[in-house]
Structures are given as C-alpha cells and as structure tokens.
Short mmCIF file of C-alpha atoms in Angstrom, two decimals:
data_model
loop_
_atom_site.label_atom_id
_atom_site.label_comp_id
_atom_site.label_asym_id
_atom_site.label_seq_id
_atom_site.Cartn_x
_atom_site.Cartn_y
_atom_site.Cartn_z
CA MET A 20 -18.84 -1.69 9.31
CA SER A 21 -19.41 -4.87 10.57
CA LYS A 22 -19.00 -4.37 14.22
CA ASP A 23 -16.55 -8.20 14.32
CA LYS A 24 -14.13 -6.11 11.46
CA THR A 25 -13.33 -4.19 14.97
CA ALA A 26 -10.81 -5.65 16.61
CA ARG A 27 -8.86 -6.38 13.09
CA LEU A 28 -8.94 -3.10 12.28
CA ASN A 29 -7.80 -1.60 15.93
CA ARG A 30 -4.97 -3.49 14.88
CA LEU A 31 -4.31 -2.19 11.74
CA LEU A 32 -4.98 1.60 12.77
CA ASN A 33 -2.82 2.51 15.12
CA ASN A 34 -5.15 4.98 17.60
CA GLY A 35 -7.12 5.81 13.72
CA ARG A 36 -3.47 6.29 11.45
CA CYS A 37 -1.38 3.59 9.92
CA LEU A 38 1.77 3.36 8.08
CA ASP A 39 1.59 0.42 5.37
CA ILE A 40 4.73 -0.59 4.15
CA ALA A 41 4.21 -2.46 0.54
CA LEU A 42 6.14 -5.17 -0.28
CA ASP A 43 3.25 -7.83 -2.69
CA HIS A 44 5.67 -6.05 -5.80
CA GLY A 45 6.32 -9.52 -6.39
CA VAL A 46 2.98 -10.27 -8.68
CA CYS A 47 3.26 -7.58 -10.61
CA ASN A 48 5.84 -9.65 -13.08
CA GLU A 49 7.70 -6.26 -13.61
CA PRO A 50 11.54 -6.43 -13.27
CA SER A 51 11.98 -3.21 -11.77
CA PHE A 52 9.91 -3.66 -8.32
CA LEU A 53 11.90 -6.12 -7.42
CA ASN A 54 14.83 -4.06 -6.93
CA GLY A 55 15.49 -3.69 -3.48
CA LEU A 56 13.16 -6.86 -2.73
CA GLU A 57 15.79 -9.74 -3.83
CA ASP A 58 16.48 -11.02 -0.09
CA MET A 59 12.87 -10.39 1.34
CA PRO A 60 13.90 -12.29 4.92
CA ALA A 61 16.56 -9.21 5.33
CA ILE A 62 13.97 -6.68 3.99
CA VAL A 63 11.47 -8.34 6.05
CA ASP A 64 13.44 -8.00 8.71
CA ARG A 65 14.83 -4.63 8.43
CA LEU A 66 10.99 -3.44 8.36
CA VAL A 67 10.06 -4.96 11.05
CA ALA A 68 12.81 -3.65 13.49
CA ALA A 69 11.96 -0.23 12.40
CA ARG A 70 8.07 -0.82 13.61
CA PRO A 71 5.77 0.79 10.63
CA ASP A 72 2.01 -0.26 11.57
CA ALA A 73 2.08 -2.96 8.50
CA LEU A 74 3.54 -4.69 6.43
CA GLN A 75 0.98 -5.93 3.18
CA LEU A 76 2.56 -9.39 1.40
CA ASN A 77 1.09 -11.72 -0.78
CA TYR A 78 0.43 -15.12 0.51
CA GLY A 79 3.89 -16.64 -0.13
CA GLN A 80 5.57 -14.44 1.39
CA ALA A 81 3.22 -13.63 4.90
CA ASP A 82 5.29 -16.21 6.79
CA LEU A 83 7.97 -14.20 7.08
CA LEU A 84 6.05 -11.66 9.43
CA GLN A 85 3.31 -13.92 10.00
CA ASP A 86 5.96 -16.94 12.08
CA ARG A 87 7.82 -14.91 13.82
CA PRO A 88 7.02 -15.30 18.14
CA GLY A 89 6.06 -12.76 20.02
CA ARG A 90 3.20 -10.09 19.70
CA ASP A 91 5.15 -6.90 19.14
CA LYS A 92 5.28 -6.70 15.27
CA PRO A 93 4.00 -5.00 12.33
CA ALA A 94 0.28 -6.22 11.07
CA LEU A 95 -0.24 -7.80 8.29
CA VAL A 96 -1.93 -6.47 5.39
CA GLN A 97 -2.49 -9.45 2.70
CA ARG A 98 -3.17 -8.64 -1.23
CA ILE A 99 -5.36 -11.42 -2.34
CA ASP A 100 -5.53 -10.05 -6.01
CA MET A 101 -2.88 -9.97 -9.11
CA GLY A 102 -2.98 -8.11 -12.11
CA ASN A 103 -0.31 -7.65 -15.28
CA PRO A 104 -1.57 -3.38 -15.70
CA TYR A 105 1.92 -2.75 -14.11
CA ASN A 106 4.26 -4.63 -16.90
CA ALA A 107 6.26 -1.60 -18.99
CA THR A 108 5.09 -3.93 -21.76
CA ALA A 109 1.52 -3.50 -23.48
CA HIS A 110 -0.64 -6.76 -22.89
CA ARG A 111 -3.16 -7.63 -25.67
CA VAL A 112 -4.86 -8.92 -22.72
CA MET A 113 -5.32 -7.31 -19.72
CA TRP A 114 -6.79 -9.36 -16.64
CA ALA A 115 -6.79 -9.52 -13.13
CA LEU A 116 -7.47 -12.83 -10.87
CA LEU A 117 -7.84 -13.36 -7.12
CA GLN A 118 -5.07 -15.56 -6.11
CA ASN A 119 -7.18 -18.54 -4.39
CA GLU A 120 -10.23 -18.74 -6.64
CA HIS A 121 -11.61 -20.96 -4.47
CA ASP A 122 -12.41 -19.46 -0.70
CA PRO A 123 -10.11 -15.95 -2.08
CA VAL A 124 -10.16 -14.63 1.57
CA LEU A 125 -9.62 -17.88 4.08
CA PRO A 126 -5.74 -17.94 3.87
CA ALA A 127 -5.73 -14.10 5.32
CA VAL A 128 -7.48 -15.27 7.70
CA GLN A 129 -5.69 -18.53 8.53
CA ARG A 130 -2.23 -16.08 8.68
CA ASP A 131 -3.76 -13.53 10.97
CA ALA A 132 -3.97 -10.70 8.72
CA ALA A 133 -5.67 -6.99 9.94
CA CYS A 134 -7.14 -6.35 6.39
CA VAL A 135 -6.88 -7.62 2.96
CA VAL A 136 -6.87 -5.64 -0.41
CA VAL A 137 -7.68 -6.09 -3.58
CA ASN A 138 -7.52 -3.82 -7.04
CA LEU A 139 -10.01 -1.94 -8.45
CA PHE A 140 -8.26 -0.97 -12.31
CA MET A 141 -9.45 1.97 -14.21
CA LEU A 142 -7.44 1.77 -17.36
CA PRO A 143 -8.38 3.58 -20.97
CA ASN A 144 -10.41 0.87 -22.88
CA GLU A 145 -10.22 -1.78 -20.75
CA PRO A 146 -13.93 -2.37 -19.88
CA ASP A 147 -13.16 -6.03 -19.33
CA LEU A 148 -10.47 -5.53 -16.75
CA PHE A 149 -12.87 -3.58 -14.91
CA ARG A 150 -15.34 -6.02 -15.02
CA GLN A 151 -13.19 -8.41 -13.65
CA CYS A 152 -11.97 -6.08 -10.62
CA VAL A 153 -16.21 -5.50 -9.23
CA GLN A 154 -16.92 -9.46 -9.74
CA ASN A 155 -13.36 -9.76 -7.96
CA ILE A 156 -14.44 -7.25 -5.11
CA ALA A 157 -17.93 -8.70 -5.07
CA ARG A 158 -16.81 -12.15 -5.07
CA VAL A 159 -14.71 -11.41 -1.65
CA ARG A 160 -17.37 -8.82 0.13
CA ALA A 161 -19.25 -11.09 1.48
CA ASP A 162 -16.55 -13.71 2.77
CA CYS A 163 -14.80 -10.65 4.37
CA ASP A 164 -18.09 -10.16 6.47
CA ARG A 165 -18.63 -13.53 6.90
CA TYR A 166 -14.96 -13.80 8.52
CA GLY A 167 -14.42 -10.35 10.03
CA MET A 168 -12.20 -9.38 7.99
CA PRO A 169 -11.34 -5.58 6.91
CA LEU A 170 -11.12 -4.92 2.92
CA MET A 171 -9.24 -2.49 1.90
CA ILE A 172 -10.13 -1.95 -1.30
CA GLU A 173 -7.40 -0.13 -4.14
CA PRO A 174 -8.92 2.12 -6.99
CA LEU A 175 -6.15 2.80 -9.41
CA VAL A 176 -7.34 5.36 -11.58
CA MET A 177 -4.43 5.09 -15.26
CA ARG A 178 -3.47 7.04 -18.08
CA PRO A 179 -3.08 5.20 -21.19
CA HIS A 180 -0.19 2.89 -21.45
CA SER A 181 1.55 4.92 -24.56
CA GLU A 182 1.96 8.05 -22.45
CA GLN A 183 4.53 6.83 -20.72
CA GLY A 184 5.31 3.56 -21.98
CA GLY A 185 3.35 1.51 -18.94
CA TYR A 186 0.31 2.44 -17.01
CA MET A 187 1.02 5.78 -15.12
CA VAL A 188 -1.29 7.18 -12.42
CA ASP A 189 -3.78 9.52 -13.56
CA GLY A 190 -4.10 12.78 -11.39
CA ASP A 191 -7.39 14.05 -11.99
CA ALA A 192 -9.78 14.64 -8.76
CA GLU A 193 -12.73 14.24 -10.57
CA LYS A 194 -11.90 10.36 -12.14
CA ILE A 195 -10.14 9.38 -9.07
CA VAL A 196 -12.87 10.53 -6.62
CA THR A 197 -15.78 8.95 -9.16
CA LEU A 198 -13.68 5.72 -8.67
CA VAL A 199 -13.24 6.01 -4.71
CA ARG A 200 -17.28 6.62 -4.53
CA LEU A 201 -18.03 3.56 -6.68
CA ALA A 202 -14.87 1.39 -3.62
CA ARG A 203 -16.70 2.88 -1.26
CA GLU A 204 -20.39 2.21 -3.11
CA MET A 205 -19.40 -1.80 -2.98
CA GLY A 206 -17.78 -1.68 0.58
CA ALA A 207 -14.79 -0.82 1.27
CA ASP A 208 -13.99 -0.62 4.97
CA ILE A 209 -10.85 1.37 3.83
CA VAL A 210 -9.51 2.70 1.08
CA LYS A 211 -6.20 2.96 -1.01
CA ALA A 212 -6.21 5.94 -3.01
CA ASP A 213 -3.86 7.60 -5.05
CA PRO A 214 -2.49 11.14 -4.76
CA THR A 215 -4.68 13.95 -6.49
CA THR A 216 -2.70 15.84 -8.83
CA ASP A 217 -3.31 19.00 -6.57
CA PRO A 218 -2.78 17.45 -3.22
CA ASN A 219 -5.21 20.02 -2.28
CA ASP A 220 -8.38 18.37 -3.96
CA PHE A 221 -7.58 15.59 -1.84
CA HIS A 222 -10.32 16.33 0.74
CA ARG A 223 -13.28 15.35 -1.95
CA VAL A 224 -11.18 11.61 -1.54
CA VAL A 225 -11.96 11.07 1.64
CA GLN A 226 -14.98 12.44 1.30
CA ALA A 227 -16.37 10.59 -1.23
CA ALA A 228 -14.89 7.22 1.28
CA ARG A 229 -16.67 7.58 3.76
CA CYS A 230 -13.73 5.37 5.45
CA PRO A 231 -10.47 5.87 6.34
CA VAL A 232 -8.03 6.40 3.64
CA LEU A 233 -4.80 5.70 3.10
CA VAL A 234 -2.52 7.17 0.21
CA ARG A 235 -1.03 5.68 -2.18
CA GLY A 236 3.02 6.50 -2.91
CA GLY A 237 3.21 4.44 -6.06
CA GLY A 238 6.99 4.76 -7.63
CA ARG A 239 10.24 6.31 -6.16
CA GLU A 240 10.08 9.67 -6.03
CA ASP A 241 12.69 12.44 -4.59
CA LEU A 242 11.76 11.93 -0.88
CA GLN A 243 11.96 15.44 0.36
CA GLN A 244 8.74 15.80 -2.45
CA VAL A 245 6.98 12.51 -0.91
CA PHE A 246 7.10 14.17 2.54
CA ALA A 247 6.03 17.62 1.01
CA ARG A 248 3.56 16.27 -0.57
CA SER A 249 2.39 13.49 2.30
CA ARG A 250 1.96 16.84 5.20
CA VAL A 251 -0.73 18.18 2.73
CA LEU A 252 -2.36 14.58 1.99
CA MET A 253 -2.42 14.00 5.59
CA ASP A 254 -3.81 17.59 6.52
CA GLN A 255 -5.96 16.87 3.91
CA GLY A 256 -7.99 13.88 6.06
CA ALA A 257 -5.95 10.59 4.74
CA VAL A 258 -5.22 8.94 7.73
CA GLY A 259 -1.96 7.13 6.88
CA MET A 260 0.20 6.00 3.76
CA VAL A 261 1.00 3.04 1.88
CA TYR A 262 4.22 3.38 0.95
CA GLY A 263 6.72 0.97 -0.60
CA ARG A 264 9.36 1.88 -3.82
CA ASN A 265 9.81 5.03 -1.82
CA VAL A 266 11.20 3.26 1.14
CA TYR A 267 12.65 0.03 0.71
CA GLN A 268 14.77 0.89 -2.64
CA HIS A 269 15.99 3.74 -0.26
CA ALA A 270 19.61 3.06 0.75
CA ASN A 271 18.23 3.37 5.26
CA PRO A 272 14.55 2.20 4.74
CA SER A 273 14.54 2.48 8.91
CA ALA A 274 15.55 6.32 8.62
CA VAL A 275 12.62 6.92 5.52
CA VAL A 276 10.03 4.77 7.90
CA ASP A 277 10.80 6.69 11.00
CA ALA A 278 10.12 9.85 9.15
CA LEU A 279 7.10 9.23 7.99
CA MET A 280 5.61 7.58 11.32
CA ALA A 281 6.38 11.14 13.06
CA MET A 282 4.76 12.70 10.14
CA ILE A 283 1.15 10.28 10.39
CA HIS A 284 1.02 9.35 14.55
CA ARG A 285 2.81 13.08 15.59
CA GLY A 286 1.62 15.33 13.14
CA ALA A 287 5.68 16.23 12.13
CA SER A 288 6.32 18.57 9.74
CA ALA A 289 7.70 17.79 5.89
CA LYS A 290 11.20 19.60 7.27
CA ALA A 291 10.92 17.85 10.60
CA ALA A 292 10.54 14.50 8.62
CA TRP A 293 13.13 15.48 6.58
CA ASP A 294 15.60 15.74 9.61
CA ILE A 295 14.82 12.89 11.22
CA TYR A 296 15.53 10.84 7.72
CA GLU A 297 18.92 12.83 7.22
CA SER A 298 19.59 11.63 11.40
CA GLY A 299 18.64 8.54 11.00
CA GLY A 300 20.76 7.35 8.09
CA GLU A 301 24.04 9.49 10.01
CA ARG A 302 23.26 7.21 12.93
CA GLU A 303 23.31 4.19 10.50
CA ALA A 304 26.61 5.46 8.96
CA GLN A 305 27.58 5.73 12.36
CA GLY A 306 26.71 2.01 13.40
CA THR A 307 28.33 0.78 9.86
CA ASN A 308 31.77 2.28 11.06
CA GLU A 309 31.80 1.34 14.54
CA ARG A 310 31.34 -2.13 13.34
CA LYS A 311 33.69 -1.89 10.94
CA GLY A 312 36.34 -0.25 13.64
CA ASN A 313 36.66 2.98 11.44
CA VAL A 314 36.04 5.10 14.01
CA ASN A 315 38.18 8.05 14.67
#
C-alpha cells in the first residue's frame, strides 16, 4: 500500500480494528432496505452517538456526518458505485456504474472520507456485470493512489436469482476465496467479504486478501446468531465488521453497536456481547420511562 494512504487508513482502523455501519442502501433502489433509514438525519445522529469506528454513506448523505463540527465522530467510508443486483425483481440487464463518471474518487476526497468502497459482483450467467465491475475498479484504482485514498473492494458471490427471489449470498468458500484473491490482485487496500458458509473456513479468505478484511453482514438475522458467527470470524482473522440492517433495523441500534465494538476491540465473547446488548436495551427503556415520568 502507498504510504500516502496510511493517514486515512489509520483513521478508519482503530488500532487495526473497525466496525463500519453501512447506511448506503439508498442506491440499491430496493424498498425493503430502507426500513429504518426513512429519517436519515435521525439515524445518523443516533449512530454517531453510539460511536462506531465508521459510517458508510453515499455522496448525497455524507454531509450528515462530515458537516458536523468537531473531530470526535466516526470516519466516513464513501460508496462510489451503484448497481441493480439487490432488487427482488429480476432485471433483463444487470449493471454496475460509478456514481461520478468524470472523477469518481474526487468527491470522497472533498468530503474527507477515510476510504472509498466499490463492488465486485459475481452473479451466475452475468459476465457483462462482472466485466463492468472490473472496469470500475480499474478506473478508480489509479485515482485512489493519486489521491492517497484507501480502496475497499467488496467481492460478492451470489446464488441464482431464481433460488430465493433475489440474488442471495453464495457462501461457498472456494468461490469467495477466488474472488477475494482477484480483488487483491486488482489492488484492494481493504476487502469487505461475505462470510463463508462454515465460518471456520474464513481464514482462507484472510490469507487470500493479504490486507485487512472486514466481514459483510448482509440481511437481518437473529442477533444471537450474528454475535456467535462474528466471534468465530474474528477468531479466523477478520479485523472487523461492516453491518447495516443488523444494526439500523433493530429497535436499539446503539446497544448493537456497543456489543459489536466490545467483540471487535475488546475480544468479548458472543455471550458477553449479548449481555451488553440486553443491558443496553434495558438502559434505553429505563431512560424512556424516566423521560415520560413512568418510573416507580
């Protein structure tokens, strides 16, 4: 990695670790992803107060984070591409485009982002989509080097759309490792990878990346299962997580952040993380009752 990227990377990775909360789902054009993101100023306020390491946003929402005064706020991870593979409806033409065609990395530099992120989709029978992603990465890599901007590549291997009414994660370790290796070969400074079906295989992904690996969360799941899998993935060599719906679609996102930060930065067990989450929920509920004058 270029030494010019070190300052930004240090801002993103707190002592080499990171919890990045993804709030960039608006460019997916999928209504179900917006549950919990209807009021972006409110959710950004809430998550800034929760103090994760980073928030992942698009250009049009980055002001909600970066226009805040002071330095004590999460780092900005700015998405610079968009595509249509997340929709429940199958499309005749699949595409992935950069959000700013002329100078795609410059807006992130102007917003003082710590990192940019771009997809590398691998969908069954969609070679043109894959080629577009490769072209996007090739287009932005040189600019990232020129601007001293770390490049996060998000390799996504997906199953056929017909299996579950949408392109869902294919957790096959062989496929994920191969695509992550391609991301590294193309110059990834950070990899955001899907978990393998057996999380005990994830060390192979870390080995292929040869750079910091953050685990992608995907759709909302049972939180205890999320914590249990996250602990194994961290033990397999991941340096952190990129979770979105598993945080912002919960009633108490701050408590989820507290629990994940304890796992990532303090090595908490899955059980300890769950206890932190539950106690956080109790504290928030108590605070609500106190504000309403309902405490006995």
